[in-house]
PDB file of C-alpha atoms and ligand atoms in Angstrom:
ATOM      1  CA  UNK A  51      75.672  29.650   2.297  1.00 96.00           C
ATOM      2  CA  UNK A  52      77.679  26.994   4.135  1.00 98.00           C
ATOM      3  CA  UNK A  53      80.489  28.410   6.231  1.00 98.00           C
ATOM      4  CA  UNK A  54      83.027  27.055   8.733  1.00 98.00           C
ATOM      5  CA  UNK A  55      84.857  29.232  11.274  1.00 98.00           C
ATOM      6  CA  UNK A  56      88.261  27.978  12.352  1.00 98.00           C
ATOM      7  CA  UNK A  57      90.885  29.319  14.743  1.00 98.00           C
ATOM      8  CA  UNK A  58      92.464  28.514  18.103  1.00 98.00           C
ATOM      9  CA  UNK A  59      90.351  28.464  21.273  1.00 97.00           C
ATOM     10  CA  UNK A  60      89.723  32.095  22.188  1.00 97.00           C
ATOM     11  CA  UNK A  61      90.193  33.428  18.649  1.00 98.00           C
ATOM     12  CA  UNK A  62      86.680  34.887  18.797  1.00 97.00           C
ATOM     13  CA  UNK A  63      84.774  32.267  16.786  1.00 98.00           C
ATOM     14  CA  UNK A  64      81.706  32.342  19.042  1.00 95.00           C
ATOM     15  CA  UNK A  65      81.784  36.143  19.267  1.00 94.00           C
ATOM     16  CA  UNK A  66      81.939  36.595  15.498  1.00 97.00           C
ATOM     17  CA  UNK A  67      79.587  33.681  14.757  1.00 96.00           C
ATOM     18  CA  UNK A  68      76.713  35.586  16.358  1.00 92.00           C
ATOM     19  CA  UNK A  69      77.067  38.540  13.973  1.00 95.00           C
ATOM     20  CA  UNK A  70      78.076  36.641  10.860  1.00 97.00           C
ATOM     21  CA  UNK A  71      75.238  34.099  11.140  1.00 97.00           C
ATOM     22  CA  UNK A  72      72.756  36.922  11.597  1.00 97.00           C
ATOM     23  CA  UNK A  73      74.142  38.733   8.553  1.00 96.00           C
ATOM     24  CA  UNK A  74      73.916  35.590   6.417  1.00 97.00           C
ATOM     25  CA  UNK A  75      70.506  34.556   7.859  1.00 97.00           C
ATOM     26  CA  UNK A  76      71.732  31.050   8.648  1.00 97.00           C
ATOM     27  CA  UNK A  77      71.759  29.140  11.962  1.00 98.00           C
ATOM     28  CA  UNK A  78      74.938  29.252  14.026  1.00 97.00           C
ATOM     29  CA  UNK A  79      75.933  25.769  15.102  1.00 98.00           C
ATOM     30  CA  UNK A  80      78.518  25.533  17.864  1.00 97.00           C
ATOM     31  CA  UNK A  81      79.518  21.998  18.830  1.00 98.00           C
ATOM     32  CA  UNK A  82      80.913  23.349  22.121  1.00 96.00           C
ATOM     33  CA  UNK A  83      77.522  24.918  22.951  1.00 94.00           C
ATOM     34  CA  UNK A  84      75.685  21.685  22.097  1.00 97.00           C
ATOM     35  CA  UNK A  85      78.043  19.660  24.300  1.00 97.00           C
ATOM     36  CA  UNK A  86      77.713  22.156  27.179  1.00 94.00           C
ATOM     37  CA  UNK A  87      73.899  22.062  26.934  1.00 94.00           C
ATOM     38  CA  UNK A  88      74.083  18.256  27.183  1.00 96.00           C
ATOM     39  CA  UNK A  89      76.465  18.466  30.150  1.00 95.00           C
ATOM     40  CA  UNK A  90      74.069  20.863  31.937  1.00 92.00           C
ATOM     41  CA  UNK A  91      71.063  18.646  31.429  1.00 95.00           C
ATOM     42  CA  UNK A  92      72.989  15.461  32.290  1.00 97.00           C
ATOM     43  CA  UNK A  93      72.207  13.515  29.100  1.00 97.00           C
ATOM     44  CA  UNK A  94      74.279  10.379  28.304  1.00 97.00           C
ATOM     45  CA  UNK A  95      76.002  12.420  25.560  1.00 96.00           C
ATOM     46  CA  UNK A  96      76.850  15.143  28.100  1.00 97.00           C
ATOM     47  CA  UNK A  97      78.194  12.637  30.637  1.00 97.00           C
ATOM     48  CA  UNK A  98      80.444  11.090  27.992  1.00 97.00           C
ATOM     49  CA  UNK A  99      81.574  14.460  26.529  1.00 97.00           C
ATOM     50  CA  UNK A 100      82.374  16.022  29.886  1.00 96.00           C
ATOM     51  CA  UNK A 101      85.306  13.671  30.556  1.00 96.00           C
ATOM     52  CA  UNK A 102      87.072  14.990  27.479  1.00 97.00           C
ATOM     53  CA  UNK A 103      85.997  18.623  27.736  1.00 97.00           C
ATOM     54  CA  UNK A 104      87.225  19.069  31.300  1.00 94.00           C
ATOM     55  CA  UNK A 105      90.653  17.787  30.261  1.00 95.00           C
ATOM     56  CA  UNK A 106      90.722  20.032  27.172  1.00 96.00           C
ATOM     57  CA  UNK A 107      90.736  17.005  24.853  1.00 98.00           C
ATOM     58  CA  UNK A 108      88.563  16.446  21.806  1.00 98.00           C
ATOM     59  CA  UNK A 109      85.403  14.413  22.281  1.00 98.00           C
ATOM     60  CA  UNK A 110      85.777  11.227  20.145  1.00 98.00           C
ATOM     61  CA  UNK A 111      85.059  11.706  16.448  1.00 98.00           C
ATOM     62  CA  UNK A 112      82.247   9.165  16.248  1.00 97.00           C
ATOM     63  CA  UNK A 113      80.214  10.848  18.990  1.00 97.00           C
ATOM     64  CA  UNK A 114      80.848  14.344  17.613  1.00 98.00           C
ATOM     65  CA  UNK A 115      80.219  13.465  13.976  1.00 97.00           C
ATOM     66  CA  UNK A 116      76.916  11.692  14.680  1.00 96.00           C
ATOM     67  CA  UNK A 117      75.750  14.711  16.667  1.00 97.00           C
ATOM     68  CA  UNK A 118      76.693  17.143  13.883  1.00 98.00           C
ATOM     69  CA  UNK A 119      75.188  14.980  11.135  1.00 97.00           C
ATOM     70  CA  UNK A 120      71.882  14.913  13.001  1.00 96.00           C
ATOM     71  CA  UNK A 121      71.929  18.686  13.523  1.00 97.00           C
ATOM     72  CA  UNK A 122      72.866  19.592   9.931  1.00 97.00           C
ATOM     73  CA  UNK A 123      70.059  17.472   8.546  1.00 95.00           C
ATOM     74  CA  UNK A 124      67.463  19.497  10.465  1.00 96.00           C
ATOM     75  CA  UNK A 125      65.118  21.709   8.471  1.00 96.00           C
ATOM     76  CA  UNK A 126      66.636  25.068   9.478  1.00 96.00           C
ATOM     77  CA  UNK A 127      69.994  24.098   7.913  1.00 97.00           C
ATOM     78  CA  UNK A 128      68.522  23.385   4.478  1.00 94.00           C
ATOM     79  CA  UNK A 129      69.607  26.766   3.080  1.00 93.00           C
ATOM     80  CA  UNK A 130      72.924  26.974   4.902  1.00 97.00           C
ATOM     81  CA  UNK A 131      74.706  27.099   8.257  1.00 98.00           C
ATOM     82  CA  UNK A 132      77.659  28.580  10.074  1.00 98.00           C
ATOM     83  CA  UNK A 133      79.749  26.028  11.965  1.00 98.00           C
ATOM     84  CA  UNK A 134      81.769  27.126  15.004  1.00 98.00           C
ATOM     85  CA  UNK A 135      84.054  24.456  16.480  1.00 98.00           C
ATOM     86  CA  UNK A 136      83.563  21.744  13.850  1.00 98.00           C
ATOM     87  CA  UNK A 137      85.504  20.258  12.127  1.00 98.00           C
ATOM     88  CA  UNK A 138      88.423  20.037  14.536  1.00 98.00           C
ATOM     89  CA  UNK A 139      90.550  17.445  12.726  1.00 98.00           C
ATOM     90  CA  UNK A 140      90.909  15.959   9.242  1.00 98.00           C
ATOM     91  CA  UNK A 141      88.595  13.025   9.994  1.00 98.00           C
ATOM     92  CA  UNK A 142      85.819  15.449  10.940  1.00 98.00           C
ATOM     93  CA  UNK A 143      86.558  17.553   7.836  1.00 98.00           C
ATOM     94  CA  UNK A 144      85.927  14.477   5.682  1.00 98.00           C
ATOM     95  CA  UNK A 145      82.726  13.695   7.599  1.00 98.00           C
ATOM     96  CA  UNK A 146      81.506  17.237   6.915  1.00 98.00           C
ATOM     97  CA  UNK A 147      82.275  16.855   3.218  1.00 97.00           C
ATOM     98  CA  UNK A 148      80.234  13.615   3.169  1.00 97.00           C
ATOM     99  CA  UNK A 149      77.279  15.244   4.921  1.00 97.00           C
ATOM    100  CA  UNK A 150      77.233  18.223   2.569  1.00 97.00           C
ATOM    101  CA  UNK A 151      77.717  16.111  -0.571  1.00 96.00           C
ATOM    102  CA  UNK A 152      74.950  13.814   0.673  1.00 95.00           C
ATOM    103  CA  UNK A 153      72.460  16.674   0.390  1.00 92.00           C
ATOM    104  CA  UNK A 154      73.801  17.681  -3.033  1.00 93.00           C
ATOM    105  CA  UNK A 155      75.607  20.745  -1.722  1.00 94.00           C
ATOM    106  CA  UNK A 156      79.148  21.965  -1.097  1.00 95.00           C
ATOM    107  CA  UNK A 157      80.985  23.939   1.549  1.00 97.00           C
ATOM    108  CA  UNK A 158      81.343  27.537   0.330  1.00 97.00           C
ATOM    109  CA  UNK A 159      84.064  28.995   2.519  1.00 98.00           C
ATOM    110  CA  UNK A 160      86.215  28.438   5.601  1.00 98.00           C
ATOM    111  CA  UNK A 161      87.072  31.601   7.532  1.00 98.00           C
ATOM    112  CA  UNK A 162      90.223  31.421   9.655  1.00 98.00           C
ATOM    113  CA  UNK A 163      90.495  33.831  12.591  1.00 98.00           C
ATOM    114  CA  UNK A 164      94.188  34.540  13.155  1.00 98.00           C
ATOM    115  CA  UNK A 165      95.416  35.567  16.638  1.00 98.00           C
ATOM    116  CA  UNK A 166      98.631  34.760  18.523  1.00 96.00           C
ATOM    117  CA  UNK A 167      98.899  32.540  21.608  1.00 95.00           C
ATOM    118  CA  UNK A 168      99.442  35.380  24.116  1.00 95.00           C
ATOM    119  CA  UNK A 169      96.212  37.036  23.009  1.00 96.00           C
ATOM    120  CA  UNK A 170      94.383  33.690  23.279  1.00 96.00           C
ATOM    121  CA  UNK A 171      95.511  33.296  26.888  1.00 95.00           C
ATOM    122  CA  UNK A 172      94.434  36.882  27.739  1.00 95.00           C
ATOM    123  CA  UNK A 173      91.045  36.326  26.130  1.00 97.00           C
ATOM    124  CA  UNK A 174      90.300  32.956  27.707  1.00 96.00           C
ATOM    125  CA  UNK A 175      91.356  33.961  31.215  1.00 95.00           C
ATOM    126  CA  UNK A 176      88.726  36.738  31.228  1.00 96.00           C
ATOM    127  CA  UNK A 177      85.986  34.970  29.276  1.00 96.00           C
ATOM    128  CA  UNK A 178      82.568  34.721  30.893  1.00 96.00           C
ATOM    129  CA  UNK A 179      79.731  32.822  29.217  1.00 94.00           C
ATOM    130  CA  UNK A 180      75.981  33.158  29.705  1.00 94.00           C
ATOM    131  CA  UNK A 181      74.370  30.019  31.105  1.00 91.00           C
ATOM    132  CA  UNK A 182      71.115  30.865  29.369  1.00 91.00           C
ATOM    133  CA  UNK A 183      71.889  32.205  25.851  1.00 91.00           C
ATOM    134  CA  UNK A 184      75.619  31.276  25.456  1.00 89.00           C
ATOM    135  CA  UNK A 185      76.598  34.893  24.691  1.00 92.00           C
ATOM    136  CA  UNK A 186      80.304  35.424  25.477  1.00 94.00           C
ATOM    137  CA  UNK A 187      81.681  38.397  27.403  1.00 96.00           C
ATOM    138  CA  UNK A 188      85.125  39.409  28.619  1.00 96.00           C
ATOM    139  CA  UNK A 189      85.888  40.949  32.013  1.00 96.00           C
ATOM    140  CA  UNK A 190      88.149  43.629  30.439  1.00 95.00           C
ATOM    141  CA  UNK A 191      87.636  43.634  26.662  1.00 94.00           C
ATOM    142  CA  UNK A 192      83.835  43.337  26.501  1.00 93.00           C
ATOM    143  CA  UNK A 193      82.370  43.604  30.002  1.00 96.00           C
ATOM    144  CA  UNK A 194      78.631  43.342  30.663  1.00 97.00           C
ATOM    145  CA  UNK A 195      77.116  46.451  32.257  1.00 97.00           C
ATOM    146  CA  UNK A 196      76.157  44.541  35.435  1.00 97.00           C
ATOM    147  CA  UNK A 197      78.770  42.190  36.905  1.00 95.00           C
ATOM    148  CA  UNK A 198      77.881  38.533  36.445  1.00 97.00           C
ATOM    149  CA  UNK A 199      74.705  39.228  34.447  1.00 98.00           C
ATOM    150  CA  UNK A 200      74.267  38.849  30.684  1.00 98.00           C
ATOM    151  CA  UNK A 201      73.197  42.105  28.976  1.00 97.00           C
ATOM    152  CA  UNK A 202      71.642  40.124  26.136  1.00 95.00           C
ATOM    153  CA  UNK A 203      69.178  38.056  28.199  1.00 97.00           C
ATOM    154  CA  UNK A 204      69.670  38.694  31.949  1.00 97.00           C
ATOM    155  CA  UNK A 205      71.107  35.179  32.452  1.00 97.00           C
ATOM    156  CA  UNK A 206      73.880  34.253  34.887  1.00 97.00           C
ATOM    157  CA  UNK A 207      77.492  34.421  33.654  1.00 97.00           C
ATOM    158  CA  UNK A 208      79.998  31.706  34.548  1.00 95.00           C
ATOM    159  CA  UNK A 209      83.642  30.852  33.903  1.00 94.00           C
ATOM    160  CA  UNK A 210      84.058  27.662  31.881  1.00 92.00           C
ATOM    161  CA  UNK A 211      86.023  24.916  33.689  1.00 90.00           C
ATOM    162  CA  UNK A 212      88.177  24.474  30.595  1.00 93.00           C
ATOM    163  CA  UNK A 213      89.214  28.169  30.659  1.00 94.00           C
ATOM    164  CA  UNK A 214      91.487  27.551  33.679  1.00 91.00           C
ATOM    165  CA  UNK A 215      95.175  28.236  32.848  1.00 89.00           C
ATOM    166  CA  UNK A 216      96.502  24.628  32.594  1.00 87.00           C
ATOM    167  CA  UNK A 217      93.632  23.435  30.440  1.00 94.00           C
ATOM    168  CA  UNK A 218      93.973  26.430  28.118  1.00 95.00           C
ATOM    169  CA  UNK A 219      97.594  25.521  27.315  1.00 95.00           C
ATOM    170  CA  UNK A 220      96.600  21.923  26.611  1.00 96.00           C
ATOM    171  CA  UNK A 221      93.739  23.051  24.346  1.00 97.00           C
ATOM    172  CA  UNK A 222      96.207  25.166  22.377  1.00 97.00           C
ATOM    173  CA  UNK A 223      98.449  22.100  21.893  1.00 97.00           C
ATOM    174  CA  UNK A 224      95.431  20.125  20.695  1.00 98.00           C
ATOM    175  CA  UNK A 225      94.644  22.940  18.259  1.00 98.00           C
ATOM    176  CA  UNK A 226      98.128  22.890  16.737  1.00 97.00           C
ATOM    177  CA  UNK A 227      98.416  19.102  16.501  1.00 98.00           C
ATOM    178  CA  UNK A 228      94.870  18.073  15.545  1.00 98.00           C
ATOM    179  CA  UNK A 229      92.991  21.095  14.188  1.00 98.00           C
ATOM    180  CA  UNK A 230      95.506  23.268  12.326  1.00 97.00           C
ATOM    181  CA  UNK A 231      96.021  20.630   9.558  1.00 98.00           C
ATOM    182  CA  UNK A 232      92.464  21.352   8.377  1.00 98.00           C
ATOM    183  CA  UNK A 233      93.563  24.897   7.527  1.00 98.00           C
ATOM    184  CA  UNK A 234      96.010  23.545   4.913  1.00 98.00           C
ATOM    185  CA  UNK A 235      93.379  21.112   3.688  1.00 98.00           C
ATOM    186  CA  UNK A 236      90.891  23.918   2.982  1.00 98.00           C
ATOM    187  CA  UNK A 237      93.628  26.100   1.452  1.00 98.00           C
ATOM    188  CA  UNK A 238      94.308  23.252  -1.015  1.00 98.00           C
ATOM    189  CA  UNK A 239      90.598  23.140  -1.849  1.00 97.00           C
ATOM    190  CA  UNK A 240      90.726  26.901  -2.554  1.00 96.00           C
ATOM    191  CA  UNK A 241      88.012  27.814  -0.040  1.00 97.00           C
ATOM    192  CA  UNK A 242      90.125  29.229   2.824  1.00 98.00           C
ATOM    193  CA  UNK A 243      90.199  32.914   3.738  1.00 98.00           C
ATOM    194  CA  UNK A 244      92.116  34.219   6.748  1.00 98.00           C
ATOM    195  CA  UNK A 245      91.648  37.480   8.623  1.00 98.00           C
ATOM    196  CA  UNK A 246      93.480  39.276  11.400  1.00 98.00           C
ATOM    197  CA  UNK A 247      91.172  38.692  14.394  1.00 98.00           C
ATOM    198  CA  UNK A 248      92.833  41.201  16.742  1.00 97.00           C
ATOM    199  CA  UNK A 249      91.484  44.647  17.569  1.00 96.00           C
ATOM    200  CA  UNK A 250      87.940  45.716  18.463  1.00 95.00           C
ATOM    201  CA  UNK A 251      85.164  43.144  17.949  1.00 95.00           C
ATOM    202  CA  UNK A 252      83.334  45.394  15.435  1.00 96.00           C
ATOM    203  CA  UNK A 253      86.472  45.790  13.311  1.00 98.00           C
ATOM    204  CA  UNK A 254      86.930  42.013  13.217  1.00 98.00           C
ATOM    205  CA  UNK A 255      83.274  41.612  12.162  1.00 98.00           C
ATOM    206  CA  UNK A 256      83.797  44.129   9.322  1.00 98.00           C
ATOM    207  CA  UNK A 257      86.866  42.186   8.165  1.00 98.00           C
ATOM    208  CA  UNK A 258      84.972  38.884   8.401  1.00 98.00           C
ATOM    209  CA  UNK A 259      82.014  40.137   6.337  1.00 98.00           C
ATOM    210  CA  UNK A 260      84.338  41.671   3.738  1.00 98.00           C
ATOM    211  CA  UNK A 261      86.268  38.383   3.456  1.00 98.00           C
ATOM    212  CA  UNK A 262      83.047  36.372   2.999  1.00 97.00           C
ATOM    213  CA  UNK A 263      81.476  38.715   0.434  1.00 96.00           C
ATOM    214  CA  UNK A 264      83.111  37.142  -2.664  1.00 95.00           C
ATOM    215  CA  UNK A 265      81.682  33.746  -1.618  1.00 93.00           C
ATOM    216  CA  UNK A 266      78.116  34.928  -0.962  1.00 90.00           C
ATOM    217  CA  UNK A 267      75.412  33.556  -3.228  1.00 79.00           C
TER     218      UNK A 267
HETATM  219  P1  ADP B 525      86.210  31.074  20.653  1.00 97.90           P
HETATM  220  O1  ADP B 525      84.755  30.810  20.347  1.00 97.90           O
HETATM  221  O2  ADP B 525      87.060  31.146  19.418  1.00 97.90           O
HETATM  222  O3  ADP B 525      86.784  30.145  21.670  1.00 97.90           O
HETATM  223  P2  ADP B 525      85.180  33.489  21.955  1.00 97.90           P
HETATM  224  O4  ADP B 525      84.341  34.110  20.895  1.00 97.90           O
HETATM  225  O5  ADP B 525      84.481  32.769  23.059  1.00 97.90           O
HETATM  226  O6  ADP B 525      86.309  32.530  21.289  1.00 97.90           O
HETATM  227  O7  ADP B 525      86.118  34.645  22.548  1.00 97.90           O
HETATM  228  C1  ADP B 525      87.019  34.376  23.630  1.00 97.90           C
HETATM  229  C2  ADP B 525      87.044  35.593  24.574  1.00 97.90           C
HETATM  230  O8  ADP B 525      87.657  36.701  23.894  1.00 97.90           O
HETATM  231  C3  ADP B 525      85.666  36.062  25.032  1.00 97.90           C
HETATM  232  O9  ADP B 525      85.759  36.459  26.381  1.00 97.90           O
HETATM  233  C4  ADP B 525      85.361  37.272  24.134  1.00 97.90           C
HETATM  234  O10 ADP B 525      84.541  38.241  24.794  1.00 97.90           O
HETATM  235  C5  ADP B 525      86.767  37.826  23.881  1.00 97.90           C
HETATM  236  N1  ADP B 525      86.914  38.434  22.544  1.00 97.90           N
HETATM  237  C6  ADP B 525      86.351  38.032  21.383  1.00 97.90           C
HETATM  238  N2  ADP B 525      86.727  38.837  20.356  1.00 97.90           N
HETATM  239  C7  ADP B 525      87.566  39.767  20.913  1.00 97.90           C
HETATM  240  C8  ADP B 525      88.297  40.900  20.380  1.00 97.90           C
HETATM  241  N3  ADP B 525      88.247  41.215  19.077  1.00 97.90           N
HETATM  242  N4  ADP B 525      89.065  41.606  21.233  1.00 97.90           N
HETATM  243  C9  ADP B 525      89.113  41.281  22.552  1.00 97.90           C
HETATM  244  N5  ADP B 525      88.455  40.240  23.117  1.00 97.90           N
HETATM  245  C10 ADP B 525      87.687  39.502  22.306  1.00 97.90           C
HETATM  246  P1  AMP B 526      84.539  25.143  22.299  1.00 97.90           P
HETATM  247  O1  AMP B 526      83.298  25.677  22.941  1.00 97.90           O
HETATM  248  O2  AMP B 526      84.457  25.146  20.796  1.00 97.90           O
HETATM  249  O3  AMP B 526      85.793  25.783  22.825  1.00 97.90           O
HETATM  250  O4  AMP B 526      84.602  23.587  22.694  1.00 97.90           O
HETATM  251  C1  AMP B 526      84.719  23.176  24.049  1.00 97.90           C
HETATM  252  C2  AMP B 526      85.111  21.713  24.116  1.00 97.90           C
HETATM  253  O5  AMP B 526      84.089  20.896  23.528  1.00 97.90           O
HETATM  254  C3  AMP B 526      86.385  21.332  23.368  1.00 97.90           C
HETATM  255  O6  AMP B 526      87.571  21.591  24.112  1.00 97.90           O
HETATM  256  C4  AMP B 526      86.150  19.821  23.142  1.00 97.90           C
HETATM  257  O7  AMP B 526      86.362  19.083  24.339  1.00 97.90           O
HETATM  258  C5  AMP B 526      84.652  19.786  22.851  1.00 97.90           C
HETATM  259  N1  AMP B 526      84.419  19.950  21.403  1.00 97.90           N
HETATM  260  C6  AMP B 526      83.788  20.983  20.773  1.00 97.90           C
HETATM  261  N2  AMP B 526      83.749  20.790  19.451  1.00 97.90           N
HETATM  262  C7  AMP B 526      84.369  19.602  19.211  1.00 97.90           C
HETATM  263  C8  AMP B 526      84.684  18.839  18.043  1.00 97.90           C
HETATM  264  N3  AMP B 526      84.352  19.288  16.809  1.00 97.90           N
HETATM  265  N4  AMP B 526      85.325  17.665  18.208  1.00 97.90           N
HETATM  266  C9  AMP B 526      85.659  17.202  19.408  1.00 97.90           C
HETATM  267  N5  AMP B 526      85.437  17.868  20.552  1.00 97.90           N
HETATM  268  C10 AMP B 526      84.790  19.056  20.467  1.00 97.90           C
END
């Protein structure tokens, strides 16, 4: 199954991607995680991407699309994938269609996580991410049992630079101007489903799996 998760920053894409990908037995591919791994190890891609990420802007399409094309053509994606954070504009949506058509496949479903802006700001201000396994936590809504330590792997938790207040507001603007048009695009293709992404994480997962069920094959 080939699935895309879409929603504003902080909607819970990464949180839900972990469970949904496991349920579908497909790899979870987060462009944000790939960029952050490159930033941490100081690769040329990371050095280039960081300038945009710190400002809350999108990394240029060419760089992002080449990276995703390479990743989706790897062996573990042959039977499907779950994309978190790509596509983020119409150009990238067309690139994804080309990649999938190129391997004789199609995109099955796009799942939109719907939350309002106030909730996004509350979620991002308390988000903590594991340096080692990328698991996301929240200081109030989903705290780890030991402060600063990831329950999943024992790694160190950190606050992303782009989760600071000013950058969050800019990222929301970028979502509404650049990314939200892809929602209409996928609705026109008849492969969009939206769910209410507020409430406890487990309830959102149940809604996500129920929404995907009709598309499973
Ligand atoms: P995204 O990948 O869409 O940017 P994340 O999955 O990283 O969003 O979630 C953003 C923050 O919100 C994280 O700190 C996460 O723990 C928290 N979060 C995720 N889902 C929920 C939920 N249903 N209720 C409360 N907080 C949540
Ligand atoms: P995320 O982890 O999805 O919130 O992404 C963090 C940052 O990485 C974004 O604010 C962008 O700077 C960059 N990024 C992630 N995915 C993309 C994408 N598909 N296109 C362009 N930039 C991206």
